[in-house]
Amino acid sequence: MSRVDNFLNSFKPAVELFIKHVEDGGKIRIVTHNDSDGLSSGGILCVAAARKGAKFRASSEKKLDDKLIHSLAEEKPDLTIFSDLGSGYLDLISKHIKGDVIVMDHHLPQDYEAENIIHLNPMLHGIDGARDIAASGICYLFAKELDEKNLDLSVLGLIGALGDQQDKGEKKTLIGVNSVIEKDAEDQGFLDKHVGLIFYGYETRPIAKAIAYTTLPFIPGLSGDEGSCVAFLRQIGISITNGEKLRALADLSDDEKRTLFSSLSNHMVSQGCDAGVIHQLLGTIYTFRLEEPSTPLRSGREYASLLNACGRMGRQGVGLSICLGDRDEAMEEAQEILNIYRRKIGSALDWVQVNEKVEELENIYVIRAEDQIDDTVIGVVSGILLGQGILKEAKPIIATAYSDDDQIKVSTRSTEELVQRGLHMGVVMQKVAEELEGGGGGHDIAAGAYVPIDKEDEFIARVNSIVPEQYTK
Ligand code: C5P
Ligand code: C5P
């Protein structure tokens, strides 16, 4: 049997257990993570549960720790479902949660088995949880196994993969088990794909805004600065208006698109970006056909960014409402949240750059943001900094920020090249955090941890010393 078949077979006991609890009228508690993958996962589980007539409650959480586990234990649910978190904390879960538990996660699993936990994780079946499927994909496959009606949730199943940057195939396509979900969405007529310039708001936004709003890749001098984008377009002879109307990227002729691409490439080279980063300007655009044109939900990546903004700004309820179908009030609120989120990331990047906050140690880059950058966006900021290609040495970046409860939040981002050489930052975070009275984990390429504030120096020193131990080539 193939790995994928094995993985799909592992869903059956979870589906049976879920149906049993629904039929018994049991209390079901859904606990999901707060980023785009977590929110789309939660959305899928809530819709699937509501369609089955389940009695359930859901929340989206920043992290799984003692405090959350104790408050869940007090609720005494008959069935608790964790999505996009849990795999690294199986011991904590089984120690305190007494009812049945299903964990649907794609993070590095803890080596631990518990009788009351059904654990759905692609990594237990040799499938890459950082590239081949995200938590929203797992939740979608669960929902599909539960009821064929849930095929319409396939687009939500792709959002987590796009938000978690799993588009690692040629021309930024999704790969692995994600392609199975993609096929469901295409077959049902929900999804369209084409290759083009990957800018935020391809169909709908005025060109200057679309370039300014693009942070992946990060275009130095243009990302986050609409005025400079207007000047740039003028300089290369692309008109931003057609009569009264502001032109969108989709309105440009093929020649103009070529000019734009080559001018942007030259600009990025002059700013020190490498060829790999520039190549990221082109990619596969995922269009959700049933969503209104001229809304961010029409484009898979924009949908994911919108959810990420909601979750990381502490407004998970707004994000979940969108996943559940609210296209009115929640959309308006989400747009405002997104604007604030963007400004926050822009000023965090400025703070790092103006104050030259990236320190280079022997084996890692470090940013100590203290209370200057929110712990919820520190990971996004370090990802952008590494993605720019201006940190020239091949080293992962480790960023710290003050968090609640006298803890430090650590976020780390690595590169595909370092992963190929054997570096797994999820393992590094798990190991060092456990040594220092914290908790950590994640993926090879993006991971994180929480540790007591007085352990910050020790944590960084320890990470710096064990990173080279992992390189096999
Ligand atoms: O918790 P979860 O797995 O959903 O989150 C993964 C995080 O890592 C996301 O915020 C995603 O954007 C980030 N990531 C990254 N660079 C990558 C892959 C993932 O910053 N190459
Ligand atoms: O918060 P951030 O985006 O930096 O998280 C990067 C990755 O590390 C995410 O997949 C997140 O779920 C994971 N992580 C973890 N345990 C932690 C902190 C982060 O597994 N304590």
Short mmCIF file of C-alpha atoms in Angstrom, two decimals, residues 9-435:
data_model
loop_
_atom_site.label_atom_id
_atom_site.label_comp_id
_atom_site.label_asym_id
_atom_site.label_seq_id
_atom_site.Cartn_x
_atom_site.Cartn_y
_atom_site.Cartn_z
CA ASN A 9 -6.67 4.73 5.91
CA SER A 10 -5.59 6.21 9.22
CA PHE A 11 -8.62 8.55 9.05
CA LYS A 12 -11.22 5.79 9.43
CA PRO A 13 -11.01 5.29 13.24
CA ALA A 14 -11.14 9.07 13.74
CA VAL A 15 -14.24 9.41 11.58
CA GLU A 16 -15.94 6.51 13.41
CA LEU A 17 -15.12 8.04 16.77
CA PHE A 18 -16.45 11.43 15.68
CA ILE A 19 -19.73 9.90 14.42
CA LYS A 20 -20.12 7.93 17.66
CA HIS A 21 -19.85 11.12 19.72
CA VAL A 22 -22.30 12.96 17.46
CA GLU A 23 -24.82 10.12 17.76
CA ASP A 24 -24.40 10.00 21.54
CA GLY A 25 -25.01 13.76 21.71
CA GLY A 26 -21.53 14.20 23.26
CA LYS A 27 -19.86 17.58 23.86
CA ILE A 28 -17.30 18.16 21.14
CA ARG A 29 -14.54 20.75 21.57
CA ILE A 30 -12.58 21.98 18.55
CA VAL A 31 -9.27 23.71 19.29
CA THR A 32 -7.35 25.16 16.38
CA HIS A 33 -4.24 27.27 15.80
CA ASN A 34 -4.45 31.00 15.02
CA ASP A 35 -2.75 31.35 11.61
CA SER A 36 -4.30 30.89 8.17
CA ASP A 37 -3.80 27.13 8.31
CA GLY A 38 -5.33 26.96 11.77
CA LEU A 39 -8.31 29.13 10.86
CA SER A 40 -9.09 27.31 7.62
CA SER A 41 -8.73 23.99 9.50
CA GLY A 42 -11.13 25.24 12.17
CA GLY A 43 -13.54 26.46 9.49
CA ILE A 44 -13.60 23.04 7.83
CA LEU A 45 -14.15 21.20 11.11
CA CYS A 46 -16.93 23.58 12.21
CA VAL A 47 -18.81 23.28 8.91
CA ALA A 48 -18.42 19.48 8.85
CA ALA A 49 -19.55 19.23 12.48
CA ALA A 50 -22.56 21.52 11.94
CA ARG A 51 -23.62 19.52 8.86
CA LYS A 52 -23.63 16.34 10.98
CA GLY A 53 -25.70 18.07 13.68
CA ALA A 54 -22.91 17.85 16.27
CA LYS A 55 -22.94 19.75 19.56
CA PHE A 56 -19.66 21.61 19.48
CA ARG A 57 -17.67 24.64 20.60
CA ALA A 58 -14.61 25.98 18.84
CA SER A 59 -11.74 28.34 19.60
CA SER A 60 -8.57 29.40 17.86
CA GLU A 61 -5.46 29.64 20.03
CA LYS A 62 -2.04 31.23 19.80
CA LYS A 63 -0.26 28.32 21.48
CA LEU A 64 -0.83 25.05 23.25
CA ASP A 65 0.50 25.28 26.79
CA ASP A 66 -0.33 24.25 30.37
CA LYS A 67 -2.78 27.11 30.77
CA LEU A 68 -4.84 26.15 27.72
CA ILE A 69 -4.76 22.44 28.56
CA HIS A 70 -5.99 23.10 32.11
CA SER A 71 -8.83 25.29 30.95
CA LEU A 72 -9.85 22.68 28.35
CA ALA A 73 -9.72 19.94 30.99
CA GLU A 74 -12.13 21.96 33.15
CA GLU A 75 -14.66 22.03 30.30
CA LYS A 76 -14.70 18.20 30.38
CA PRO A 77 -15.50 17.63 26.70
CA ASP A 78 -16.38 14.11 25.56
CA LEU A 79 -14.26 14.59 22.46
CA THR A 80 -11.52 17.19 21.94
CA ILE A 81 -10.19 17.79 18.44
CA PHE A 82 -6.91 19.68 17.99
CA SER A 83 -6.06 21.02 14.55
CA ASP A 84 -2.74 22.52 13.41
CA LEU A 85 -1.37 22.02 16.90
CA GLY A 86 -0.97 19.12 19.30
CA SER A 87 1.48 16.70 17.68
CA GLY A 88 4.38 18.08 19.70
CA TYR A 89 2.45 18.04 22.97
CA LEU A 90 0.87 14.56 23.14
CA ASP A 91 2.14 13.89 26.68
CA LEU A 92 0.65 17.12 28.01
CA ILE A 93 -2.66 16.42 26.28
CA SER A 94 -3.00 12.83 27.48
CA LYS A 95 -2.00 13.74 31.03
CA HIS A 96 -4.78 16.30 31.49
CA ILE A 97 -7.58 15.68 28.98
CA LYS A 98 -9.63 12.74 30.10
CA GLY A 99 -12.15 12.26 27.26
CA ASP A 100 -11.37 11.09 23.73
CA VAL A 101 -8.95 13.15 21.64
CA ILE A 102 -8.24 13.47 17.93
CA VAL A 103 -5.12 15.41 16.87
CA MET A 104 -4.99 16.53 13.21
CA ASP A 105 -1.63 18.16 12.75
CA HIS A 106 1.35 18.34 10.40
CA HIS A 107 4.07 19.42 12.85
CA LEU A 108 6.95 17.31 14.06
CA PRO A 109 5.31 14.58 16.18
CA GLN A 110 6.46 13.82 19.68
CA ASP A 111 7.55 10.22 20.11
CA TYR A 112 4.67 9.30 22.43
CA GLU A 113 1.59 7.08 22.29
CA ALA A 114 -1.52 7.54 24.39
CA GLU A 115 -4.62 5.35 24.52
CA ASN A 116 -7.13 8.18 24.35
CA ILE A 117 -5.50 9.99 21.40
CA ILE A 118 -6.07 9.27 17.71
CA HIS A 119 -3.23 11.02 15.94
CA LEU A 120 -3.61 11.99 12.26
CA ASN A 121 -0.27 13.30 11.04
CA PRO A 122 1.25 12.79 7.57
CA MET A 123 4.72 12.55 9.10
CA LEU A 124 3.75 9.27 10.78
CA HIS A 125 3.38 7.86 7.24
CA GLY A 126 6.56 9.26 5.69
CA ILE A 127 4.75 12.23 4.10
CA ASP A 128 6.32 15.68 4.41
CA GLY A 129 4.21 17.84 6.72
CA ALA A 130 6.00 21.03 5.67
CA ARG A 131 5.45 20.67 1.92
CA ASP A 132 2.98 17.91 0.97
CA ILE A 133 -0.02 18.73 3.14
CA ALA A 134 -0.97 21.26 5.81
CA ALA A 135 -3.44 20.91 8.68
CA SER A 136 -6.31 22.32 6.58
CA GLY A 137 -5.66 19.52 4.06
CA ILE A 138 -5.83 16.91 6.82
CA CYS A 139 -9.08 18.41 8.13
CA TYR A 140 -10.50 18.47 4.60
CA LEU A 141 -9.64 14.79 4.03
CA PHE A 142 -11.26 13.99 7.37
CA ALA A 143 -14.39 15.97 6.38
CA LYS A 144 -14.51 14.24 3.00
CA GLU A 145 -14.27 10.81 4.63
CA LEU A 146 -17.07 11.90 6.96
CA ASP A 147 -19.40 12.98 4.17
CA GLU A 148 -19.07 13.46 0.39
CA LYS A 149 -21.07 16.69 0.80
CA ASN A 150 -17.92 18.21 2.23
CA LEU A 151 -16.15 18.22 -1.16
CA ASP A 152 -17.06 21.91 -1.30
CA LEU A 153 -14.61 22.48 1.56
CA SER A 154 -11.69 21.57 -0.74
CA VAL A 155 -10.79 25.23 -1.34
CA LEU A 156 -10.49 25.80 2.41
CA GLY A 157 -8.32 22.67 2.40
CA LEU A 158 -5.86 24.44 0.08
CA ILE A 159 -5.72 27.73 1.99
CA GLY A 160 -3.60 26.34 4.81
CA ALA A 161 -1.11 24.96 2.29
CA LEU A 162 -0.86 28.34 0.53
CA GLY A 163 -0.64 30.23 3.84
CA ASP A 164 2.08 27.89 5.11
CA GLN A 165 4.03 28.42 1.86
CA GLN A 166 3.81 24.82 0.70
CA ASP A 167 3.77 25.95 -2.95
CA LYS A 168 7.21 24.44 -3.49
CA GLY A 169 6.57 22.80 -6.90
CA GLU A 170 7.68 24.16 -10.26
CA LYS A 171 6.26 27.69 -10.76
CA LYS A 172 4.94 27.74 -7.22
CA THR A 173 2.47 24.91 -7.50
CA LEU A 174 1.25 22.86 -4.60
CA ILE A 175 2.66 19.34 -4.44
CA GLY A 176 2.20 15.98 -2.72
CA VAL A 177 -1.17 15.19 -1.13
CA ASN A 178 -2.14 18.82 -1.73
CA SER A 179 -2.51 17.88 -5.42
CA VAL A 180 -5.24 15.37 -4.47
CA ILE A 181 -7.18 18.18 -2.79
CA GLU A 182 -6.46 20.53 -5.69
CA LYS A 183 -7.94 17.96 -8.07
CA ASP A 184 -11.13 17.72 -5.98
CA ALA A 185 -11.45 21.52 -6.12
CA GLU A 186 -10.83 21.63 -9.88
CA ASP A 187 -13.19 18.73 -10.62
CA GLN A 188 -15.97 20.46 -8.69
CA GLY A 189 -15.40 23.68 -10.65
CA PHE A 190 -14.26 25.66 -7.60
CA LEU A 191 -10.65 26.24 -8.68
CA ASP A 192 -8.79 27.70 -11.66
CA LYS A 193 -4.96 27.88 -11.99
CA HIS A 194 -2.71 29.96 -14.24
CA VAL A 195 0.92 31.18 -14.25
CA GLY A 196 1.57 34.92 -13.96
CA LEU A 197 3.22 37.70 -11.96
CA ILE A 198 2.45 36.90 -8.34
CA PHE A 199 1.27 40.19 -6.96
CA TYR A 200 -1.19 40.83 -4.26
CA GLY A 201 -4.53 41.62 -5.91
CA TYR A 202 -3.73 40.60 -9.48
CA GLU A 203 -7.26 41.04 -10.82
CA THR A 204 -8.53 43.88 -8.78
CA ARG A 205 -6.04 46.20 -7.19
CA PRO A 206 -4.50 49.26 -8.84
CA ILE A 207 -1.05 48.17 -10.07
CA ALA A 208 0.96 50.37 -7.72
CA LYS A 209 -0.99 49.01 -4.74
CA ALA A 210 -0.58 45.44 -5.97
CA ILE A 211 3.21 45.84 -6.07
CA ALA A 212 3.32 47.72 -2.77
CA TYR A 213 1.25 45.04 -1.05
CA THR A 214 3.53 42.22 -2.21
CA THR A 215 5.88 41.07 0.52
CA LEU A 216 6.69 37.63 -0.86
CA PRO A 217 9.09 38.20 -2.46
CA PHE A 218 9.92 41.35 -0.57
CA ILE A 219 10.86 44.07 -3.09
CA PRO A 220 13.23 46.51 -1.38
CA GLY A 221 12.07 50.11 -1.73
CA LEU A 222 8.70 49.10 -3.20
CA SER A 223 7.03 46.59 -0.83
CA GLY A 224 4.96 48.63 1.61
CA ASP A 225 5.48 51.93 -0.23
CA GLU A 226 2.76 52.77 -2.74
CA GLY A 227 4.20 56.22 -3.58
CA SER A 228 7.50 54.69 -4.70
CA CYS A 229 5.60 52.13 -6.79
CA VAL A 230 3.71 54.91 -8.62
CA ALA A 231 7.03 56.65 -9.35
CA PHE A 232 8.61 53.37 -10.46
CA LEU A 233 5.77 52.60 -12.91
CA ARG A 234 5.93 56.12 -14.33
CA GLN A 235 9.67 55.78 -14.82
CA ILE A 236 9.31 52.54 -16.82
CA GLY A 237 6.50 54.00 -18.94
CA ILE A 238 3.53 52.01 -17.63
CA SER A 239 0.43 54.12 -17.23
CA ILE A 240 -1.40 53.53 -13.97
CA THR A 241 -4.72 54.80 -15.30
CA ASN A 242 -6.96 54.19 -18.25
CA GLY A 243 -9.16 57.30 -18.43
CA GLU A 244 -10.70 57.60 -14.99
CA LYS A 245 -10.01 54.01 -14.01
CA LEU A 246 -6.93 52.82 -12.13
CA ARG A 247 -5.51 49.86 -14.04
CA ALA A 248 -5.04 46.44 -12.41
CA LEU A 249 -2.29 44.02 -13.40
CA ALA A 250 -4.78 41.98 -15.36
CA ASP A 251 -5.39 45.09 -17.54
CA LEU A 252 -1.78 45.26 -18.77
CA SER A 253 -0.84 44.04 -22.25
CA ASP A 254 1.59 41.11 -22.52
CA ASP A 255 4.33 43.55 -23.56
CA GLU A 256 3.71 45.74 -20.55
CA LYS A 257 3.79 42.68 -18.26
CA ARG A 258 7.17 41.71 -19.75
CA THR A 259 8.52 45.25 -19.26
CA LEU A 260 7.29 45.27 -15.69
CA PHE A 261 8.89 41.92 -14.93
CA SER A 262 12.28 42.85 -16.41
CA SER A 263 12.33 46.29 -14.74
CA LEU A 264 11.47 44.77 -11.38
CA SER A 265 14.20 42.14 -11.83
CA ASN A 266 16.79 44.84 -12.60
CA HIS A 267 15.63 46.87 -9.63
CA MET A 268 15.89 43.87 -7.28
CA VAL A 269 19.36 42.95 -8.57
CA SER A 270 20.49 46.53 -7.93
CA GLN A 271 19.16 46.17 -4.36
CA GLY A 272 21.21 43.04 -3.72
CA CYS A 273 18.47 40.39 -4.12
CA ASP A 274 19.63 37.11 -5.62
CA ALA A 275 18.23 35.37 -8.71
CA GLY A 276 16.22 32.83 -6.68
CA VAL A 277 14.32 35.60 -4.89
CA ILE A 278 13.61 37.44 -8.16
CA HIS A 279 12.27 34.25 -9.69
CA GLN A 280 9.60 34.27 -6.97
CA LEU A 281 7.85 37.11 -8.84
CA LEU A 282 6.35 34.50 -11.17
CA GLY A 283 4.11 31.66 -10.10
CA THR A 284 0.84 29.77 -10.24
CA ILE A 285 -2.16 31.87 -9.34
CA TYR A 286 -4.96 30.02 -7.56
CA THR A 287 -8.36 31.51 -8.32
CA PHE A 288 -11.42 30.46 -6.31
CA ARG A 289 -14.13 30.65 -8.93
CA LEU A 290 -17.14 30.83 -6.64
CA GLU A 291 -15.86 33.88 -4.77
CA GLU A 292 -16.80 37.35 -6.00
CA PRO A 293 -14.25 38.87 -8.37
CA SER A 294 -12.63 41.98 -6.89
CA THR A 295 -12.50 40.50 -3.38
CA PRO A 296 -9.38 39.08 -1.71
CA LEU A 297 -11.17 35.75 -1.29
CA ARG A 298 -11.07 35.22 -5.05
CA SER A 299 -7.34 34.54 -4.88
CA GLY A 300 -6.05 31.66 -2.72
CA ARG A 301 -2.98 33.47 -1.43
CA GLU A 302 -4.90 36.64 -0.62
CA TYR A 303 -7.52 34.63 1.24
CA ALA A 304 -4.69 33.06 3.27
CA SER A 305 -3.10 36.48 4.00
CA LEU A 306 -6.42 37.84 5.17
CA LEU A 307 -6.87 34.95 7.59
CA ASN A 308 -3.28 35.22 8.77
CA ALA A 309 -3.79 38.91 9.53
CA CYS A 310 -6.96 38.17 11.54
CA GLY A 311 -5.33 35.38 13.52
CA ARG A 312 -2.04 37.08 14.21
CA MET A 313 -3.78 40.32 15.26
CA GLY A 314 -5.83 38.40 17.83
CA ARG A 315 -9.06 38.59 15.82
CA GLN A 316 -9.50 34.90 15.12
CA GLY A 317 -13.30 35.15 15.35
CA VAL A 318 -13.37 37.37 12.27
CA GLY A 319 -11.22 34.91 10.33
CA LEU A 320 -13.36 31.95 11.37
CA SER A 321 -16.54 33.80 10.37
CA ILE A 322 -15.11 34.28 6.88
CA CYS A 323 -14.30 30.58 6.61
CA LEU A 324 -17.88 29.86 7.67
CA GLY A 325 -19.22 32.02 4.85
CA ASP A 326 -19.74 35.55 6.25
CA ARG A 327 -19.10 37.90 3.34
CA ASP A 328 -20.50 41.08 4.88
CA GLU A 329 -19.49 42.45 8.27
CA ALA A 330 -16.62 40.02 8.82
CA MET A 331 -15.13 40.94 5.44
CA GLU A 332 -15.20 44.64 6.24
CA GLU A 333 -13.54 44.07 9.60
CA ALA A 334 -10.97 41.74 8.07
CA GLN A 335 -9.93 44.36 5.50
CA GLU A 336 -9.29 46.86 8.29
CA ILE A 337 -7.37 44.29 10.31
CA LEU A 338 -5.26 43.49 7.24
CA ASN A 339 -4.32 47.16 6.79
CA ILE A 340 -3.23 47.45 10.41
CA TYR A 341 -1.34 44.12 10.19
CA ARG A 342 0.57 45.31 7.10
CA ARG A 343 1.55 48.56 8.73
CA LYS A 344 2.70 46.64 11.77
CA ILE A 345 4.93 44.37 9.70
CA GLY A 346 6.24 47.35 7.70
CA SER A 347 7.22 49.23 10.85
CA ALA A 348 8.75 46.12 12.42
CA LEU A 349 10.92 45.65 9.30
CA ASP A 350 11.92 49.31 9.41
CA TRP A 351 12.83 49.01 13.09
CA VAL A 352 15.07 46.01 12.37
CA GLN A 353 16.74 47.67 9.41
CA VAL A 354 17.15 51.22 10.73
CA ASN A 355 18.59 49.95 14.01
CA GLU A 356 20.64 47.21 12.35
CA LYS A 357 19.15 44.60 14.61
CA VAL A 358 20.27 41.51 12.74
CA GLU A 359 23.28 40.09 14.61
CA GLU A 360 25.41 37.49 12.89
CA LEU A 361 26.72 34.69 15.11
CA GLU A 362 28.91 31.84 13.95
CA ASN A 363 26.07 29.58 12.82
CA ILE A 364 22.87 31.65 13.00
CA TYR A 365 21.47 35.13 12.45
CA VAL A 366 19.72 36.59 15.51
CA ILE A 367 17.18 39.35 16.14
CA ARG A 368 16.33 40.23 19.74
CA ALA A 369 13.20 42.33 19.41
CA GLU A 370 12.41 42.53 23.15
CA ASP A 371 9.12 44.47 23.33
CA GLN A 372 9.61 46.30 20.02
CA ILE A 373 7.92 43.67 17.82
CA ASP A 374 4.79 41.71 18.77
CA ASP A 375 5.40 38.05 19.38
CA THR A 376 2.62 37.15 16.94
CA VAL A 377 4.36 38.77 13.95
CA ILE A 378 8.01 38.12 14.81
CA GLY A 379 7.93 34.91 12.74
CA VAL A 380 6.51 36.68 9.70
CA VAL A 381 9.14 39.43 10.01
CA SER A 382 12.02 36.95 10.22
CA GLY A 383 10.63 35.01 7.24
CA ILE A 384 10.56 38.20 5.15
CA LEU A 385 14.10 39.15 6.20
CA LEU A 386 15.47 35.74 5.25
CA GLY A 387 13.39 35.67 2.06
CA GLN A 388 14.85 38.96 0.82
CA GLY A 389 18.17 37.27 0.11
CA ILE A 390 20.16 40.13 1.69
CA LEU A 391 21.51 38.01 4.55
CA LYS A 392 24.32 36.58 2.53
CA GLU A 393 25.57 33.68 4.65
CA ALA A 394 23.65 30.40 4.55
CA LYS A 395 22.41 30.43 8.14
CA PRO A 396 18.96 30.18 9.72
CA ILE A 397 17.48 33.22 11.45
CA ILE A 398 16.33 33.07 15.08
CA ALA A 399 14.18 35.93 16.38
CA THR A 400 12.99 36.52 19.92
CA ALA A 401 10.29 38.78 21.33
CA TYR A 402 8.77 39.24 24.77
CA SER A 403 5.54 37.32 25.24
CA ASP A 404 2.99 36.83 28.05
CA ASP A 405 3.72 35.14 31.37
CA ASP A 406 7.41 36.18 31.49
CA GLN A 407 8.18 34.09 28.47
CA ILE A 408 10.16 34.71 25.30
CA LYS A 409 8.62 33.74 21.97
CA VAL A 410 11.19 32.36 19.58
CA SER A 411 10.55 32.14 15.85
CA THR A 412 12.96 30.62 13.42
CA ARG A 413 13.06 30.42 9.64
CA SER A 414 15.47 28.42 7.51
CA THR A 415 16.01 27.85 3.77
CA GLU A 416 15.44 24.88 1.44
CA GLU A 417 19.21 24.72 0.92
CA LEU A 418 19.89 24.29 4.65
CA VAL A 419 17.09 21.71 4.94
CA GLN A 420 18.78 19.73 2.13
CA ARG A 421 21.98 19.81 4.16
CA GLY A 422 20.17 18.12 7.08
CA LEU A 423 19.13 21.06 9.27
CA HIS A 424 15.73 20.61 10.95
CA MET A 425 14.83 23.70 12.97
CA GLY A 426 11.75 21.96 14.46
CA VAL A 427 14.08 19.40 16.07
CA VAL A 428 16.45 22.16 17.23
CA MET A 429 13.59 24.16 18.80
CA GLN A 430 12.06 21.08 20.47
CA LYS A 431 15.39 19.96 21.92
CA VAL A 432 16.69 23.30 23.22
CA ALA A 433 13.30 24.42 24.57
CA GLU A 434 12.91 21.17 26.50
CA GLU A 435 16.39 21.61 28.02
#
